[in-house]
PDB file of C-alpha atoms in Angstrom:
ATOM      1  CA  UNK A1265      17.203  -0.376   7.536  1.00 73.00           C
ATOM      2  CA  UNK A1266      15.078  -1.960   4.889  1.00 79.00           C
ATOM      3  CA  UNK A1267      14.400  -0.573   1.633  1.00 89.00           C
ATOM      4  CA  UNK A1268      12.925  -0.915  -1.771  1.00 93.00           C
ATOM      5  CA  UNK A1269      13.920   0.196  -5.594  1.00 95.00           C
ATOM      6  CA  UNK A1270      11.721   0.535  -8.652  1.00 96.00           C
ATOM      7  CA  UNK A1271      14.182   1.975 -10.897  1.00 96.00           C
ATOM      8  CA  UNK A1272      11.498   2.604 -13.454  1.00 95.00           C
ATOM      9  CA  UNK A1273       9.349   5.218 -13.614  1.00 94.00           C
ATOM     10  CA  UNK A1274       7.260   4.541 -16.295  1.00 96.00           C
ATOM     11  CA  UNK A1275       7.031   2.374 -18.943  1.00 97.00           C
ATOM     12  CA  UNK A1276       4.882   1.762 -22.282  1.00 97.00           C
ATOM     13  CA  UNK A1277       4.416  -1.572 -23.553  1.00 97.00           C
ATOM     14  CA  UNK A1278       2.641  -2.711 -26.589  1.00 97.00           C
ATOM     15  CA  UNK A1279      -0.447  -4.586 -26.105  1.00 97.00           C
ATOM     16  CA  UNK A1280       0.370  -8.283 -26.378  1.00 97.00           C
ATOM     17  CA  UNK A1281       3.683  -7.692 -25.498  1.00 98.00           C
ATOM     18  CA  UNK A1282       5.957  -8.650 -23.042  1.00 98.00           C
ATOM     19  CA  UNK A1283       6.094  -6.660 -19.472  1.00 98.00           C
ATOM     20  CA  UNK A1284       8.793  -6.277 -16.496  1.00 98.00           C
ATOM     21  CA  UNK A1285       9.094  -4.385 -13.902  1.00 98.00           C
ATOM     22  CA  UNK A1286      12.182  -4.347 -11.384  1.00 98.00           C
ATOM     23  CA  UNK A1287      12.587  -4.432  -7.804  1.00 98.00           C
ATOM     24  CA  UNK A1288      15.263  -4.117  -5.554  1.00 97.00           C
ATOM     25  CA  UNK A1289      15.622  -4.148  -2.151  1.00 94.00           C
ATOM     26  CA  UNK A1290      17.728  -4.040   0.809  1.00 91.00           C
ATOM     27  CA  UNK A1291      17.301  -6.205   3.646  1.00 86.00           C
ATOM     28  CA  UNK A1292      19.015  -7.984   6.229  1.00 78.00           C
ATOM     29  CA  UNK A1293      17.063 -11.417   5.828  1.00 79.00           C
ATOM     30  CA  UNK A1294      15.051 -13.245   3.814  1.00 77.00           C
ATOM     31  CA  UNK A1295      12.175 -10.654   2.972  1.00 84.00           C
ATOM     32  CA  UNK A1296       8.367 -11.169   2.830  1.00 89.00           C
ATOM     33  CA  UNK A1297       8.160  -9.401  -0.531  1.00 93.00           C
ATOM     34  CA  UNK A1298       4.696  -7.990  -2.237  1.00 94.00           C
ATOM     35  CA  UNK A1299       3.940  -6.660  -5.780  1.00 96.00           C
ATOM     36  CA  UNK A1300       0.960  -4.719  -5.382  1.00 96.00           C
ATOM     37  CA  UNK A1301      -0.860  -2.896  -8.477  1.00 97.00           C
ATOM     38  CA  UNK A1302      -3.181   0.066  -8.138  1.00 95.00           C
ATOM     39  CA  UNK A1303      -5.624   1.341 -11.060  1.00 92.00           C
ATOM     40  CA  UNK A1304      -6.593   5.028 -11.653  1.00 85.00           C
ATOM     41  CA  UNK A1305      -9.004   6.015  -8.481  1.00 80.00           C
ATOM     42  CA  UNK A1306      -8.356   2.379  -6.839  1.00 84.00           C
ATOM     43  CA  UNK A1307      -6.508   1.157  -3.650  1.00 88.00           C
ATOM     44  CA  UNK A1308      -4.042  -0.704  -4.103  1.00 92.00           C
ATOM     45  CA  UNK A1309      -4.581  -4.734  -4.804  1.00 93.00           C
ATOM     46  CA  UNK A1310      -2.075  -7.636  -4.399  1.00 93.00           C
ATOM     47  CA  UNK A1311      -0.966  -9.502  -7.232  1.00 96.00           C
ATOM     48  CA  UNK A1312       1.386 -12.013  -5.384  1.00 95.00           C
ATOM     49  CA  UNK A1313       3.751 -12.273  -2.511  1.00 92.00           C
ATOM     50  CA  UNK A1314       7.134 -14.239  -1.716  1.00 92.00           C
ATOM     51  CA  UNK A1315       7.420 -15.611   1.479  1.00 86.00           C
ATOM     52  CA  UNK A1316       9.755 -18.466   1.271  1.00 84.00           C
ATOM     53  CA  UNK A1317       9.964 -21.898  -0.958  1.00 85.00           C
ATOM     54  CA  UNK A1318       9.864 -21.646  -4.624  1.00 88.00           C
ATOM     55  CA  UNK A1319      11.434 -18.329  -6.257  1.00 91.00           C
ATOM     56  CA  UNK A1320       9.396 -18.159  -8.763  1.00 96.00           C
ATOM     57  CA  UNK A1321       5.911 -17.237  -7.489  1.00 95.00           C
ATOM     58  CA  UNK A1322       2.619 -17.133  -9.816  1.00 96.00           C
ATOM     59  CA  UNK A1323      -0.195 -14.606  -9.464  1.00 96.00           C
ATOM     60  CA  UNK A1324      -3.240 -13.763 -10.379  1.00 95.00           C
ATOM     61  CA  UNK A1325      -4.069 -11.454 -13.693  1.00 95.00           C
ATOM     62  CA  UNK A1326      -1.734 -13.601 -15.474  1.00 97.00           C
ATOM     63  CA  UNK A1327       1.498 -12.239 -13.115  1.00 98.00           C
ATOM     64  CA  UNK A1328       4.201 -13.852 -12.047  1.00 98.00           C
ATOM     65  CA  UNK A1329       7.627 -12.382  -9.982  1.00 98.00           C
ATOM     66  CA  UNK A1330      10.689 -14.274  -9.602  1.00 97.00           C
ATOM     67  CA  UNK A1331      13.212 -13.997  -6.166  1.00 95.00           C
ATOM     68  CA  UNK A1332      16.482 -13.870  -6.693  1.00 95.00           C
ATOM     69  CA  UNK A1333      18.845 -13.680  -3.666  1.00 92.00           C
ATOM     70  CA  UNK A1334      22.273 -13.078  -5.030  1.00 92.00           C
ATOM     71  CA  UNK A1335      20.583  -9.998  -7.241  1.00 94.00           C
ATOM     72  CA  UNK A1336      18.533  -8.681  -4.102  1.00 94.00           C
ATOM     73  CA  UNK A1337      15.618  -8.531  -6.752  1.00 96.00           C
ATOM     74  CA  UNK A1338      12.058  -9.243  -7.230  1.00 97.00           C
ATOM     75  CA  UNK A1339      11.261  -8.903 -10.608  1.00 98.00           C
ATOM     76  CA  UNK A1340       7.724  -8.910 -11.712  1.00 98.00           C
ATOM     77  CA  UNK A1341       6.870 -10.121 -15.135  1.00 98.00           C
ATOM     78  CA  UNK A1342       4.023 -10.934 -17.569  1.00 98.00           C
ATOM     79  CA  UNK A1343       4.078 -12.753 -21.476  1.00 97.00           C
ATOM     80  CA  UNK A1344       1.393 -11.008 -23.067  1.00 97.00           C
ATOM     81  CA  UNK A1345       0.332  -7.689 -21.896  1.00 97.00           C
ATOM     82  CA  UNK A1346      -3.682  -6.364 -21.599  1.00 96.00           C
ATOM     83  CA  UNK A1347      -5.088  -2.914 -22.048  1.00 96.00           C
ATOM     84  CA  UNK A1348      -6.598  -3.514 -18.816  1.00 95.00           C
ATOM     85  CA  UNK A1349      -2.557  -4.143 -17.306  1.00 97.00           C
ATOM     86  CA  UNK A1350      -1.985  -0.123 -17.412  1.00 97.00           C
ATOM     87  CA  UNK A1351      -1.906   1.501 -13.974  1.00 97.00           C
ATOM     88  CA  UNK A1352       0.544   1.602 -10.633  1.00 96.00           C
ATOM     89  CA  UNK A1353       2.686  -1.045  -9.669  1.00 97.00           C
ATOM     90  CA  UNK A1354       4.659  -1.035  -6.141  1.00 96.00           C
ATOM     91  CA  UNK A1355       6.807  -3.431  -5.010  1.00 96.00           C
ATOM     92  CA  UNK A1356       7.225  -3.751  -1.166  1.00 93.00           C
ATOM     93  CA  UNK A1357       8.923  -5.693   1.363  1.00 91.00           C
ATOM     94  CA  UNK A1358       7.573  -6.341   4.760  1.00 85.00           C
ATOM     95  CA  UNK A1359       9.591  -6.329   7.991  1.00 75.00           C
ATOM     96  CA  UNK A1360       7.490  -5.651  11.367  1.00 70.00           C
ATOM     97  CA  UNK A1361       5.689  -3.094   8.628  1.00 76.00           C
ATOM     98  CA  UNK A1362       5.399  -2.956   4.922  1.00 82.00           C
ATOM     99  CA  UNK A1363       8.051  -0.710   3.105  1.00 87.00           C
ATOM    100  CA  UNK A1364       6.716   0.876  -0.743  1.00 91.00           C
ATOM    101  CA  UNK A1365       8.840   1.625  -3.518  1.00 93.00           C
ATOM    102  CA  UNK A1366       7.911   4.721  -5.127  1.00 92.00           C
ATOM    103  CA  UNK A1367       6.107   2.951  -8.096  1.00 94.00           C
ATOM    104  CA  UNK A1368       6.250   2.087 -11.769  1.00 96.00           C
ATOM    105  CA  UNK A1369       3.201   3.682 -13.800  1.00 96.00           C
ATOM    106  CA  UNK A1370       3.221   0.872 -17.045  1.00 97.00           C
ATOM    107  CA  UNK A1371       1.111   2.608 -20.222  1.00 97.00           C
ATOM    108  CA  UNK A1372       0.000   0.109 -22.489  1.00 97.00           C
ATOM    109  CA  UNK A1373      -0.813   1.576 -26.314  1.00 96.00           C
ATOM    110  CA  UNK A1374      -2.721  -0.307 -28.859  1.00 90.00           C
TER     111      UNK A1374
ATOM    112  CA  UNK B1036     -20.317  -4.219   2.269  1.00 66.00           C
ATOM    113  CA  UNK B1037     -17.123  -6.391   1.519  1.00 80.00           C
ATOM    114  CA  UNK B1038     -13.737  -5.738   1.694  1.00 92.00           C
ATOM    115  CA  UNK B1039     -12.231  -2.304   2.737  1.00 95.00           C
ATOM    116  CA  UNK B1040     -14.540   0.865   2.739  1.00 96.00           C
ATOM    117  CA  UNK B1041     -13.607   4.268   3.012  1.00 97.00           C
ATOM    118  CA  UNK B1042     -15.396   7.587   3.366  1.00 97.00           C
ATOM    119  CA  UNK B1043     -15.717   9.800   1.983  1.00 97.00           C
ATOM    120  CA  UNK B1044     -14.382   9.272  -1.130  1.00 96.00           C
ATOM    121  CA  UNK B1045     -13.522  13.020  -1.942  1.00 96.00           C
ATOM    122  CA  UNK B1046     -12.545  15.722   1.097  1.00 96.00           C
ATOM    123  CA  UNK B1047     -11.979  19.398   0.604  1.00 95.00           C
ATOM    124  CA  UNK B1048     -11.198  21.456   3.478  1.00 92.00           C
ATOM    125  CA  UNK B1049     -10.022  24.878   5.015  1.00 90.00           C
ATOM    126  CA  UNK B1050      -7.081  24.774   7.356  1.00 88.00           C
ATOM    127  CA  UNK B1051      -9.150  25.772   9.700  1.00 87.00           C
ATOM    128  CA  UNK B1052     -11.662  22.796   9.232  1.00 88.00           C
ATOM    129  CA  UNK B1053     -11.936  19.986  11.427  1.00 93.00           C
ATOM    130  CA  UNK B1054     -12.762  16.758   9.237  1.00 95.00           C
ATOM    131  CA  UNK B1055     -12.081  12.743  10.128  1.00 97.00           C
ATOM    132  CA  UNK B1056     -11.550  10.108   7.834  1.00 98.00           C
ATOM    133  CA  UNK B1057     -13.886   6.974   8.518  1.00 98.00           C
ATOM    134  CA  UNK B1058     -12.647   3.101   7.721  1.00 98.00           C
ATOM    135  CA  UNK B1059     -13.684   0.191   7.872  1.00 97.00           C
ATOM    136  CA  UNK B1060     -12.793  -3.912   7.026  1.00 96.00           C
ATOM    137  CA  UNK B1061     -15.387  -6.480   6.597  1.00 95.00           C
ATOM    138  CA  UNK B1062     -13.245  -9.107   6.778  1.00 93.00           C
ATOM    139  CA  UNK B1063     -12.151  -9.971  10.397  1.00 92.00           C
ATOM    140  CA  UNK B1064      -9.141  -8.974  10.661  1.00 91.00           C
ATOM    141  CA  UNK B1065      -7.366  -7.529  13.687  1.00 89.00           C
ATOM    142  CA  UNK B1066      -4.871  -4.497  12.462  1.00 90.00           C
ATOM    143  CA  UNK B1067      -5.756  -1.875  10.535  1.00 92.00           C
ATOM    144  CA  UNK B1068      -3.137   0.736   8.988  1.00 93.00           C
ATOM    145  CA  UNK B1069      -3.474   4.545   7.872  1.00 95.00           C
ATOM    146  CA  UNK B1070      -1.418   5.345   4.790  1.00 95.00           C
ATOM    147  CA  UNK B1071      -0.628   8.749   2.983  1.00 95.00           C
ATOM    148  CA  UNK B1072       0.300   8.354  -0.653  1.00 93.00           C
ATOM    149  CA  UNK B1073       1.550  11.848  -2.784  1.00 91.00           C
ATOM    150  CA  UNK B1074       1.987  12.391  -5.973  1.00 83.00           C
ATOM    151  CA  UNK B1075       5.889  10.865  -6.535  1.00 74.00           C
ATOM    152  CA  UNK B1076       6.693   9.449  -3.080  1.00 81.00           C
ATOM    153  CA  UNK B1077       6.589   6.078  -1.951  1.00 83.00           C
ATOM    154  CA  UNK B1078       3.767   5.779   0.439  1.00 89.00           C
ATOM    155  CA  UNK B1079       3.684   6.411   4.055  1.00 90.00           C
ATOM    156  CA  UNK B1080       3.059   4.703   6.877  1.00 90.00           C
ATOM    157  CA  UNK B1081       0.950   6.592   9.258  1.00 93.00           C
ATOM    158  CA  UNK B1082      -0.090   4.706  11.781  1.00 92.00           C
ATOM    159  CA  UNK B1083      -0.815   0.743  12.626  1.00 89.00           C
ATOM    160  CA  UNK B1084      -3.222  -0.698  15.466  1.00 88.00           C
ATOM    161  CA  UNK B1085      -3.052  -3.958  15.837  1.00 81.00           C
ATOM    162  CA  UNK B1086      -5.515  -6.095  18.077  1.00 75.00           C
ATOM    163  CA  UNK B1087      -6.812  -2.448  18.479  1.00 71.00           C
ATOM    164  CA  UNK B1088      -3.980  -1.144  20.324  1.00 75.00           C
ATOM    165  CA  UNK B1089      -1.279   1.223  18.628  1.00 75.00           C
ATOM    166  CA  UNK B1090       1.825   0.269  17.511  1.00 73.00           C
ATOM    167  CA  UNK B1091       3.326   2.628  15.515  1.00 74.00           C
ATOM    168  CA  UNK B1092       2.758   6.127  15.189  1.00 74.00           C
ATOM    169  CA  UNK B1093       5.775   6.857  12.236  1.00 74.00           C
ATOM    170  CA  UNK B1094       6.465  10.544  13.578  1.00 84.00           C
ATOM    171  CA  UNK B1095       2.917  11.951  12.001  1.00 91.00           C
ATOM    172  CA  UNK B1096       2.074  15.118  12.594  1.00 92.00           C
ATOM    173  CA  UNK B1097      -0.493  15.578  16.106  1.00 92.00           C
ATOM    174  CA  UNK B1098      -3.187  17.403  13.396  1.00 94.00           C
ATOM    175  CA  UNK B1099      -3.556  14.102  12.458  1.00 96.00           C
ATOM    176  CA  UNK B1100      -5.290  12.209  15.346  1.00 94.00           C
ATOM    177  CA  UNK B1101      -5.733   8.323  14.787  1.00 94.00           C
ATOM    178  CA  UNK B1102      -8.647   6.355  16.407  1.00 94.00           C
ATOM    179  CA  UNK B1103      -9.739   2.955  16.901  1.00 93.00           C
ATOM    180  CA  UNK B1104     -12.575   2.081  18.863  1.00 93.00           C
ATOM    181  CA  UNK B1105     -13.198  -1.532  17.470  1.00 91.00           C
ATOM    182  CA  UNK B1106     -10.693  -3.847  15.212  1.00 89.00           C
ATOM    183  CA  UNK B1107     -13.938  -3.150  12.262  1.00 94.00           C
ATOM    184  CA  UNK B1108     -13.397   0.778  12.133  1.00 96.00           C
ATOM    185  CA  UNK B1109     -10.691   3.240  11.914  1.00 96.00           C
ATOM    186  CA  UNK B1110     -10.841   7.003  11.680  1.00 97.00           C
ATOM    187  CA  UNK B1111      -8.383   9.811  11.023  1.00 97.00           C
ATOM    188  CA  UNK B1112      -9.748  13.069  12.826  1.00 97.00           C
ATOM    189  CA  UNK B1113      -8.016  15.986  11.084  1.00 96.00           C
ATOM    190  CA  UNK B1114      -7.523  19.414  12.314  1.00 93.00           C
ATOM    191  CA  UNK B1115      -5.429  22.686  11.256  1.00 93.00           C
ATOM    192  CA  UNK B1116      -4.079  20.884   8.087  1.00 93.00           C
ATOM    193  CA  UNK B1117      -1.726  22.723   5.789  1.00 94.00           C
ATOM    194  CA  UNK B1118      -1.847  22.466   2.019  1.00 93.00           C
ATOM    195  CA  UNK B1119       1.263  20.216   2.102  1.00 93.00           C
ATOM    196  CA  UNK B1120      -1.208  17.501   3.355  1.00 95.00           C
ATOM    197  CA  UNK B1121      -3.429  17.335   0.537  1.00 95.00           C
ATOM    198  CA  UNK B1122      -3.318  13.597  -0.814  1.00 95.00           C
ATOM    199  CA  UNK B1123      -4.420  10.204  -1.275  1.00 95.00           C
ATOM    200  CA  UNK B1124      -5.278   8.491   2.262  1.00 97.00           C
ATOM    201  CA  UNK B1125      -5.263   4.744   1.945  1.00 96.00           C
ATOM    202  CA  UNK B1126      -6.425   2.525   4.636  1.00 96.00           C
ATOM    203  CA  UNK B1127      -5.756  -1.271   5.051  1.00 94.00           C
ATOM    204  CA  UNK B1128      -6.542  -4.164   7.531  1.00 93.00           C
ATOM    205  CA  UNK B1129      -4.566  -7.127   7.348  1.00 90.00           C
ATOM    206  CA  UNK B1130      -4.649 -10.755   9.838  1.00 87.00           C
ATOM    207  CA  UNK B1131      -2.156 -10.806  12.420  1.00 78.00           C
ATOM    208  CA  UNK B1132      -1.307 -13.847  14.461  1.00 68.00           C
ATOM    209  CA  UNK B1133       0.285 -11.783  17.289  1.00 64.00           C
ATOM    210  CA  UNK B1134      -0.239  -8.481  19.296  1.00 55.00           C
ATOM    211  CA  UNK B1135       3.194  -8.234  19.290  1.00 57.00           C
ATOM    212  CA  UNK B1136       6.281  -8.649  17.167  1.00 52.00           C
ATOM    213  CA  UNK B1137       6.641  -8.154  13.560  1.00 50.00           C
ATOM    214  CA  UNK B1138       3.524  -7.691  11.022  1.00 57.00           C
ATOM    215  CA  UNK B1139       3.445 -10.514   8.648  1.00 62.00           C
ATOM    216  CA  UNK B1140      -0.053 -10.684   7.265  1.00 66.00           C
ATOM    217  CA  UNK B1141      -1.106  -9.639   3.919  1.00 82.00           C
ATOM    218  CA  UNK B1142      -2.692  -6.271   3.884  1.00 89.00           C
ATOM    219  CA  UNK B1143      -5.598  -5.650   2.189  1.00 91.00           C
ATOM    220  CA  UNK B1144      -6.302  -2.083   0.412  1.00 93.00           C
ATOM    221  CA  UNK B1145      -9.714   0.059   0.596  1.00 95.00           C
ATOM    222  CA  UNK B1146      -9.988   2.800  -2.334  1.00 94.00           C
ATOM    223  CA  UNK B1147      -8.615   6.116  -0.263  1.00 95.00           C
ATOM    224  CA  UNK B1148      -9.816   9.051   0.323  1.00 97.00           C
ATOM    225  CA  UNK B1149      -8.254  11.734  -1.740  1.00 95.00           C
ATOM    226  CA  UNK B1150      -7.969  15.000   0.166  1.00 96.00           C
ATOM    227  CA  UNK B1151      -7.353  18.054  -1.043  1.00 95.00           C
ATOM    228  CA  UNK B1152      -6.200  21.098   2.040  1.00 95.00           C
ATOM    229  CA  UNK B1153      -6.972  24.635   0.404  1.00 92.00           C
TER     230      UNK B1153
END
């Protein structure tokens, strides 16, 4: 059965800093794998998805996640972090349905 | 309207109380999913209907009662909930190329409605 790791709880990043979050997963095939990010009272909103081709997959708000096959990862990643970056991020893989990790909640502090 | 609406936005209720949770996607598409999301668990699929016909019902409850009476709108009728229900229900729509076999699209997100089961 499929299933997906966000080994992080939480994190705080400085603003302007550097952000990852991790993803793991457990599948038999080659996934179609989501980040998606969700903001205090919000649904949740993709940021990018891997389907196949290029590992390294660009998204928007500045995002970008990178497939790695031999890791069974999907690491999501951004230079310079914004104020505006704190909330919920899930990772999620999608096989006939889609499958959540539990989340990452990333606190940015001035 | 765009996107994914939901209503209401906020939902208290008795266990008694017979309530339903109203969707609906602007956007054309022809599956539409019912989510729970709690505090510290991964979220839940519910239930999927896709080309308005369901296809998975992930061993929910029967006091949670699914319909679908066009691929625009989706409701959750709710009745004799227990306080262990109380959270976030999401609903999303996403594009699906086939009435069968595996769902592929992206799914697209409207803002929940957060319940709360006193």
């Amino acid at each position: 059965a499929q299933s997906v790791t966000q080994p992080d709880i939480h994190i705080t990043v400085s603003e302007g800093a550097s952000l990852e979050l991790r993803c793991n997963y457990s599948y038999g095939a080659t996934p179609y794998l989501f980040w998606y990010v969700q903001s205090p009272g919000q649904g949740l909103q993709l940021l990018l998805k891997y389907f196949s081709g290029d590992t390294l997959v660009q998204g928007i708000k500045g995002f970008e996640a990178e497939f790695k096959r031999s890791q069974s990862s999907f690491n999501l990643r951004k230079p310079s972090v914004h104020w505006s970056d704190a909330a919920e991020y899930f990772c999620a893989l999608n096989d006939y349905k889609l499958s959540f990790g539990a989340g990452t909640t990333v606190t940015v502090r001035a | 309207e765009t996107g994914v609406t939901q209503t209401p936005r906020h939902l208290v209720m008795g266990m008694t109380n017979k309530k339903s949770l109203k969707c609906e996607q602007h956007l054309g598409h022809n599956a539409m999913y019912w989510y729970k999301q709690s505090a510290k668990k991964p979220l839940e699929l519910m239930f999927v209907y896709n080309f308005k016909e369901q296809t998975e019902n992930n061993s929910v409850p029967s006091r949670f009662s699914p319909e679908c009476p066009n691929s625009s709108h989706l409701f959750l009728h709710l009745h004799t909930l227990q306080p262990e229900d109380s959270a976030l229900y999401l609903c999303a729509s996403s594009q699906e190329t086939s009435a069968i076999g595996p769902a592929s699209g992206e799914q697209f997100f409207g803002p929940g409605t957060r319940l709360t089961v006193l």
